[in-house]
Every structure is written in structure tokens, then in C-alpha cells.
Short mmCIF file of C-alpha atoms in Angstrom, two decimals:
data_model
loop_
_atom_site.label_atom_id
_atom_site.label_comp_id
_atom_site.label_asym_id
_atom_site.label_seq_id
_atom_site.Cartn_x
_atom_site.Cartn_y
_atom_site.Cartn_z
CA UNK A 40 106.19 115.99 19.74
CA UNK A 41 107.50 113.01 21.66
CA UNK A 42 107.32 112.44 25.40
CA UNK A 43 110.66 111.08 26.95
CA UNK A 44 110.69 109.46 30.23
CA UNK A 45 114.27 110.27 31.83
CA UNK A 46 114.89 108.70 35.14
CA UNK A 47 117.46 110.09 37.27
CA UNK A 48 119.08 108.26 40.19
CA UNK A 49 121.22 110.90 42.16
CA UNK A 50 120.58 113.81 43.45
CA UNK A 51 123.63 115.70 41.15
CA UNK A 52 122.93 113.26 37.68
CA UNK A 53 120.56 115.13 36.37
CA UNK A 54 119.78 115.54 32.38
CA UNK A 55 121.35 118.64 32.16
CA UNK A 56 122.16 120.00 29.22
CA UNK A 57 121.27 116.78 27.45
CA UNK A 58 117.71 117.57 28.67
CA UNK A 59 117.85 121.30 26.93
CA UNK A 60 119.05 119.67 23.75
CA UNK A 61 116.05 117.37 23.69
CA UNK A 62 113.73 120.15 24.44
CA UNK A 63 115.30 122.47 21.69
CA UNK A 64 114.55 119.11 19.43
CA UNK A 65 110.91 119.54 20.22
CA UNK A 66 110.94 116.67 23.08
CA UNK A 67 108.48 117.21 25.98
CA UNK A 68 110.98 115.60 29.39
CA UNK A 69 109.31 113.66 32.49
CA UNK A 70 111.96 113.54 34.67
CA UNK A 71 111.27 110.75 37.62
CA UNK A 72 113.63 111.63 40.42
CA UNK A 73 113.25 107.73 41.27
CA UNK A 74 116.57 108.18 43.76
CA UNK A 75 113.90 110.22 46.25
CA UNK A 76 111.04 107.85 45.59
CA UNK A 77 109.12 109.13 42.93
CA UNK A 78 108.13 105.92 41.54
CA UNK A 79 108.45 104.49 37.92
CA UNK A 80 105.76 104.12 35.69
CA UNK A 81 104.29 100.65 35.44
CA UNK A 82 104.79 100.42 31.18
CA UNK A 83 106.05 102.76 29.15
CA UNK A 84 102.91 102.90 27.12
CA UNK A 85 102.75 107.59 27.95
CA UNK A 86 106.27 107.50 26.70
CA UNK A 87 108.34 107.42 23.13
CA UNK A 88 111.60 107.10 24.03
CA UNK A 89 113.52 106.62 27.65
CA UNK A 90 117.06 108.53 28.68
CA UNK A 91 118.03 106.29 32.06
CA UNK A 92 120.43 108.73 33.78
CA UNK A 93 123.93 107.21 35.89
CA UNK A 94 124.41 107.42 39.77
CA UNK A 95 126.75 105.49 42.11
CA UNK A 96 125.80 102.12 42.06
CA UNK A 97 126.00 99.07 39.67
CA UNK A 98 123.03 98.08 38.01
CA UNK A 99 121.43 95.90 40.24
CA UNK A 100 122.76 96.92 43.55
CA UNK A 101 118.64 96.91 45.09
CA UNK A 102 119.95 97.00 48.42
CA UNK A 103 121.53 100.40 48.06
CA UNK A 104 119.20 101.62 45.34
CA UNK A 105 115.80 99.74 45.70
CA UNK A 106 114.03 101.48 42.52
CA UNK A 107 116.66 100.21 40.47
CA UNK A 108 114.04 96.85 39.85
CA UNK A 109 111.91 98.43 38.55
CA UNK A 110 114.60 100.49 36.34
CA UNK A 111 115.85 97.09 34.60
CA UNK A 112 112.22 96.06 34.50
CA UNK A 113 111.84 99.47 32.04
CA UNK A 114 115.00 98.51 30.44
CA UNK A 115 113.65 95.27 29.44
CA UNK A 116 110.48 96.30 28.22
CA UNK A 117 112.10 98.96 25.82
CA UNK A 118 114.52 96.57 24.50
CA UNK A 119 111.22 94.47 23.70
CA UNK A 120 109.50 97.07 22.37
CA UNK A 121 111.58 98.89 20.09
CA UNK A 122 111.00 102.14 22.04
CA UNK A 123 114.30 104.29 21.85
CA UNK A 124 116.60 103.81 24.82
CA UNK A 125 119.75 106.48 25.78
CA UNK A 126 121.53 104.96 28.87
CA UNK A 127 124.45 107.06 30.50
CA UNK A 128 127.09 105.31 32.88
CA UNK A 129 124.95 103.59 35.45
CA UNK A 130 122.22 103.49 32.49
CA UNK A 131 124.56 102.40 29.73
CA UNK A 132 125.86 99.49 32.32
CA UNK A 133 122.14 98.61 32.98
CA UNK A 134 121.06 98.21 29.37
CA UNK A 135 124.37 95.78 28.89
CA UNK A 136 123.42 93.53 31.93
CA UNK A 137 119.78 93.55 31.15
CA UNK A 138 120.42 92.46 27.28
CA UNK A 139 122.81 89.30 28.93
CA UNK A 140 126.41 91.47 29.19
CA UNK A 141 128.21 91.72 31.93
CA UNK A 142 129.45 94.79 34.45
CA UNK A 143 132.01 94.40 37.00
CA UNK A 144 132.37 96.83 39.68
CA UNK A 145 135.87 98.55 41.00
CA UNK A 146 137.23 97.42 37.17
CA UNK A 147 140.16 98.58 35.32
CA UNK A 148 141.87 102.01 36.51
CA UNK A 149 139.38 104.69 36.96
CA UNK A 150 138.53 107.42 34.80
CA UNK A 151 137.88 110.96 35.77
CA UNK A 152 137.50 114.47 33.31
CA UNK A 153 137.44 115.14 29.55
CA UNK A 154 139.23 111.91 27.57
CA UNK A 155 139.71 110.85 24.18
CA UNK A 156 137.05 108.30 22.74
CA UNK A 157 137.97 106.44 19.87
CA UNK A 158 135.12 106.06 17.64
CA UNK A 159 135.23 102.82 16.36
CA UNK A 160 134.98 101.98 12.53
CA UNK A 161 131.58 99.82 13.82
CA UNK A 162 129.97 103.47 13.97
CA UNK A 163 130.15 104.43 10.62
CA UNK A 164 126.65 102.82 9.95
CA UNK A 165 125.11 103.61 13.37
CA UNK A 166 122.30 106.64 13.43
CA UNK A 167 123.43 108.17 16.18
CA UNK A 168 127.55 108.00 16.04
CA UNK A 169 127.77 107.90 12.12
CA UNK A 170 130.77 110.64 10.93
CA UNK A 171 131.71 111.37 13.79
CA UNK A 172 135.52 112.53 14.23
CA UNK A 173 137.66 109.74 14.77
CA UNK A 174 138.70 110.49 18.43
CA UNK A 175 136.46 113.07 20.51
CA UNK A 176 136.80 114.22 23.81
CA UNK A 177 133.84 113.11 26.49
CA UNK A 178 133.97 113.50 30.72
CA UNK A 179 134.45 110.29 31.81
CA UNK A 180 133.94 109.80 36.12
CA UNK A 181 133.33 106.30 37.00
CA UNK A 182 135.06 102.91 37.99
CA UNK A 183 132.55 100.03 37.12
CA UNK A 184 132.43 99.17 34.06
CA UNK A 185 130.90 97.13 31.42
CA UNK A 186 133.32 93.99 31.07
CA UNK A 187 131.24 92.06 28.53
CA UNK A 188 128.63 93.24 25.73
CA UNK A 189 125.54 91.65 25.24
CA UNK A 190 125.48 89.45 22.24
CA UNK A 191 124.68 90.97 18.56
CA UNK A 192 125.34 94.10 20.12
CA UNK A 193 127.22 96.62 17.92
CA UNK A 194 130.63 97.77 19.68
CA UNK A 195 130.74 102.17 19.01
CA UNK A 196 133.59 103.45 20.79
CA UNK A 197 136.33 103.04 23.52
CA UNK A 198 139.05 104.18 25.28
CA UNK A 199 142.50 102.43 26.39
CA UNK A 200 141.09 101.98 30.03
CA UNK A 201 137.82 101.22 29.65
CA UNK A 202 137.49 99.67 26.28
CA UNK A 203 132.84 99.25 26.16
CA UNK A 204 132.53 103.24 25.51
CA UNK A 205 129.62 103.39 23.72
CA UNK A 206 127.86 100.09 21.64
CA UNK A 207 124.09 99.68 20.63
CA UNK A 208 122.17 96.85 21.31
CA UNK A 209 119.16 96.19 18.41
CA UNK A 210 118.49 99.19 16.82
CA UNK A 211 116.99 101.88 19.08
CA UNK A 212 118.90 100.97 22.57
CA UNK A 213 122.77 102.92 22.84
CA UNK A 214 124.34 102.86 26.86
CA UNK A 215 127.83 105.11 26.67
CA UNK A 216 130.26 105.10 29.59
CA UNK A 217 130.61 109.05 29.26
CA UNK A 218 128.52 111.73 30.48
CA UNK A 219 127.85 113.79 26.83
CA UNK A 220 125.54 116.18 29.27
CA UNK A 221 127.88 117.24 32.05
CA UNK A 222 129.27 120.33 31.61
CA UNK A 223 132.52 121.42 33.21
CA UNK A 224 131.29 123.29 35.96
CA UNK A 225 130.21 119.74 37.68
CA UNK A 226 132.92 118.82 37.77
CA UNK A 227 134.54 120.81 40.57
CA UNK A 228 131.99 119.01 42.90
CA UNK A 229 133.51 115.58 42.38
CA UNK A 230 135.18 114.09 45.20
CA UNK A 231 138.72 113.66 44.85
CA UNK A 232 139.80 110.29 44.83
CA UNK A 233 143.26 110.31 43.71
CA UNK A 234 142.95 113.12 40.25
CA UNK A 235 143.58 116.81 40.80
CA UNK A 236 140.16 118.42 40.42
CA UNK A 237 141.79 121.73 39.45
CA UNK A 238 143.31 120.07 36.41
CA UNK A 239 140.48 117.88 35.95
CA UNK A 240 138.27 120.86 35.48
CA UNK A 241 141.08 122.84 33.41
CA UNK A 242 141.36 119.95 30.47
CA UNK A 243 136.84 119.93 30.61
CA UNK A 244 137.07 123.23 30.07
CA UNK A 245 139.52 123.11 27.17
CA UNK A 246 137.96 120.15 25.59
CA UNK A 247 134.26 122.03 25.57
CA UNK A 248 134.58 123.79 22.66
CA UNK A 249 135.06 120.39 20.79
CA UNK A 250 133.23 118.09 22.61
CA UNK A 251 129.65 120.43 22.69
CA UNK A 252 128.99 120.32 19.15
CA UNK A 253 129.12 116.73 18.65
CA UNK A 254 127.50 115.04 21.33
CA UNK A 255 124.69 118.36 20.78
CA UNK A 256 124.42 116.14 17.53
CA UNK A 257 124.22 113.09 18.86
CA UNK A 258 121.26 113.75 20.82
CA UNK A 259 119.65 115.95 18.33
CA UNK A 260 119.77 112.56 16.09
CA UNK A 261 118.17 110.93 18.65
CA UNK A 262 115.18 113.39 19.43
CA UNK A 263 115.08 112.56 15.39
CA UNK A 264 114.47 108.66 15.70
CA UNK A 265 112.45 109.39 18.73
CA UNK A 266 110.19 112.08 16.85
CA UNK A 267 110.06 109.81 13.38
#
């Protein structure tokens, strides 16, 4: 059984349901609520794998978010040591700036609720995306975005506003713009900032029964790579 740090940095990001599909995949969780000081571990050397969670800030905005240092400094050292890395939004953007991309913040138009992802044709040989339908529906609530990916790494999936989706960077890091563990309900405490949350929620809601299974496989495979 493998022990996954997951770091969260706001108060509503938490893992979720992403954290009960992990569990259900025999994963023990140590969830560091770093946004209200609980600090980091020094090395990752208790841990198999890392999930780094999203939150309102870009990636190394240390006067807002002062644990975020020592966040990249994880980043970094799973990227160097082949331990499996899961970033979502702000963690997806932090594992492309700390592998030499680039994230830009207020990019792009904004994207709020369940969306079509294109899945790119790049995926086909990736362990996590591989067969995946070709488009599949994901809640999307962010405006920075990645605007460059690291180089070598392996472009997954996009969208027509925000085109770095998903990508992988060596072969056991993945960072997706998308939240595959909100569930609809969080969505109705979004502030709105120009989308109607009532038919923000309405289109979640339609899209769940699609969008569940699939990203429930996604991290399933990963509790796999992280268990092998």
C-alpha cells in the first residue's frame, strides 16, 4: 500500500472525490493543509507518489502564498526522483514552471463548469490518458494558464481556450488544467464573475454521468503506477 502526500492550498480545494478513488485503490492519503500552515515535509523520502492540489494563485506568487517554496521545492525533487506526481490547476501550472514552461496569469478568456477536452492523439501511448474517448467533459474554473510546456514534455489534451489541458512531463509527472475531483455540488459556491452559476451547475450536473467514469479511471491508473 502506497503513501501519497497531497498538499492542498485552499481552504475549498480539497482532494475530494479524487482522494476516495485513491483510497478505494488501496492508497493511504496525508493531506498537508499547507494554506493554514501545516508545513511540508522536508523530502519526500515517507511518500510514493504526490497529488499537489490548485488554489488561487500562480505558482510562485510567495507573497500571497508563502508555502508555495517549499511546494516547487517538492515539485522539483519528484521530477528528480521519478516519484509519481498528479498536479491539478495551480499544481498542474506548478509542475510546468518548475520543469522550465511557462504560466501567465489573467490569460486567454476564462473558463468556468463542465467543458469538452479534446484528448489529443499524443495520449494514445500515455498510462494514464491511453483510450480515452476522444472529447470528454471535465469542470474547468480558472484564468491563468499554462502558456508554454516544458521541453520533451508530452502535450495530452486541450480545449479551444486554453489549449495546455493536460501533458506529462518524463514519465511519472501529469499537471491537467481541470479539476477531475470536483463534483457538481462545488460548484454553486463559486463566485460569479461574469457565468451564470445556475447554468454552470446545470451542464456539471448533466456532464457527471460521463465525466465520473473516466477520470475514476484515470486515477485508478495512477494508484496503479504508484502501487507497482
Amino acid at each position: 500500500m502506497g503513501d501519497v502526500l497531497i498538499v492542498q492550498n485552499s481552504r475549498s480545494g480539497g482532494p475530494s472525490r479524487l482522494g476516495d478513488w485513491l483510497e478505494e485503490a488501496g492508497l493511504r492519503l496525508d493531506v498537508v493543509l499547507a494554506h493554514e500552515g501545516a508545513p511540508l515535509p522536508d523530502r519526500l523520502d515517507r511518500h510514493d507518489a504526490m497529488i499537489m492540489l490548485g488554489g488561487g494563485y500562480l505558482p510562485s506568487e510567495d507573497d500571497r502564498a508563502p508555502w508555495l517554496a517549499d511546494a516547487r521545492r517538492l515539485v522539483g525533487q519528484a521530477l528528480a526522483d521519478g516519484v509519481p506526481l498528479f498536479g491539478i490547476c495551480l499544481g498542474g501550472q506548478m509542475l510546468a514552471e518548475v520543469a522550465g514552461g511557462e504560466v501567465t496569469g489573467d490569460t486567454g478568456a476564462p473558463e468556468n463548469g463542465s467543458l469538452p477536452v479534446t484528448i489529443r492523439p499524443e495520449a494514445e501511448g500515455d498510462p494514464l490518458f491511453q483510450g480515452l474517448p476522444p472529447v470528454v467533459p471535465a469542470i474547468e474554473h480558472h484564468k491563468d494558464a499554462v502558456t508554454r510546456l516544458p521541453a520533451g514534455a508530452v502535450w495530452l489534451a486541450e480545449t479551444r481556450a486554453c489549449p495546455y489541458q493536460a501533458f506529462r512531463v518524463g514519465e511519472r509527472a501529469w499537471g491537467v488544467q481541470f479539476h477531475p475531483e470536483v463534483l457538481p455540488a462545488r460548484v454553486r459556491e463559486w463566485t460569479p464573475d461574469g457565468f451564470d452559476p445556475a447554468e454552470v451547475y446545470a451542464g456539471a450536473v448533466a456532464d457527471e454521468p460521463v465525466s465520473t467514469p473516466i477520470w475514476r479511471e484515470v486515477a485508478t491508473r495512477f494508484a496503479k503506477i504508484v502501487n507497482a
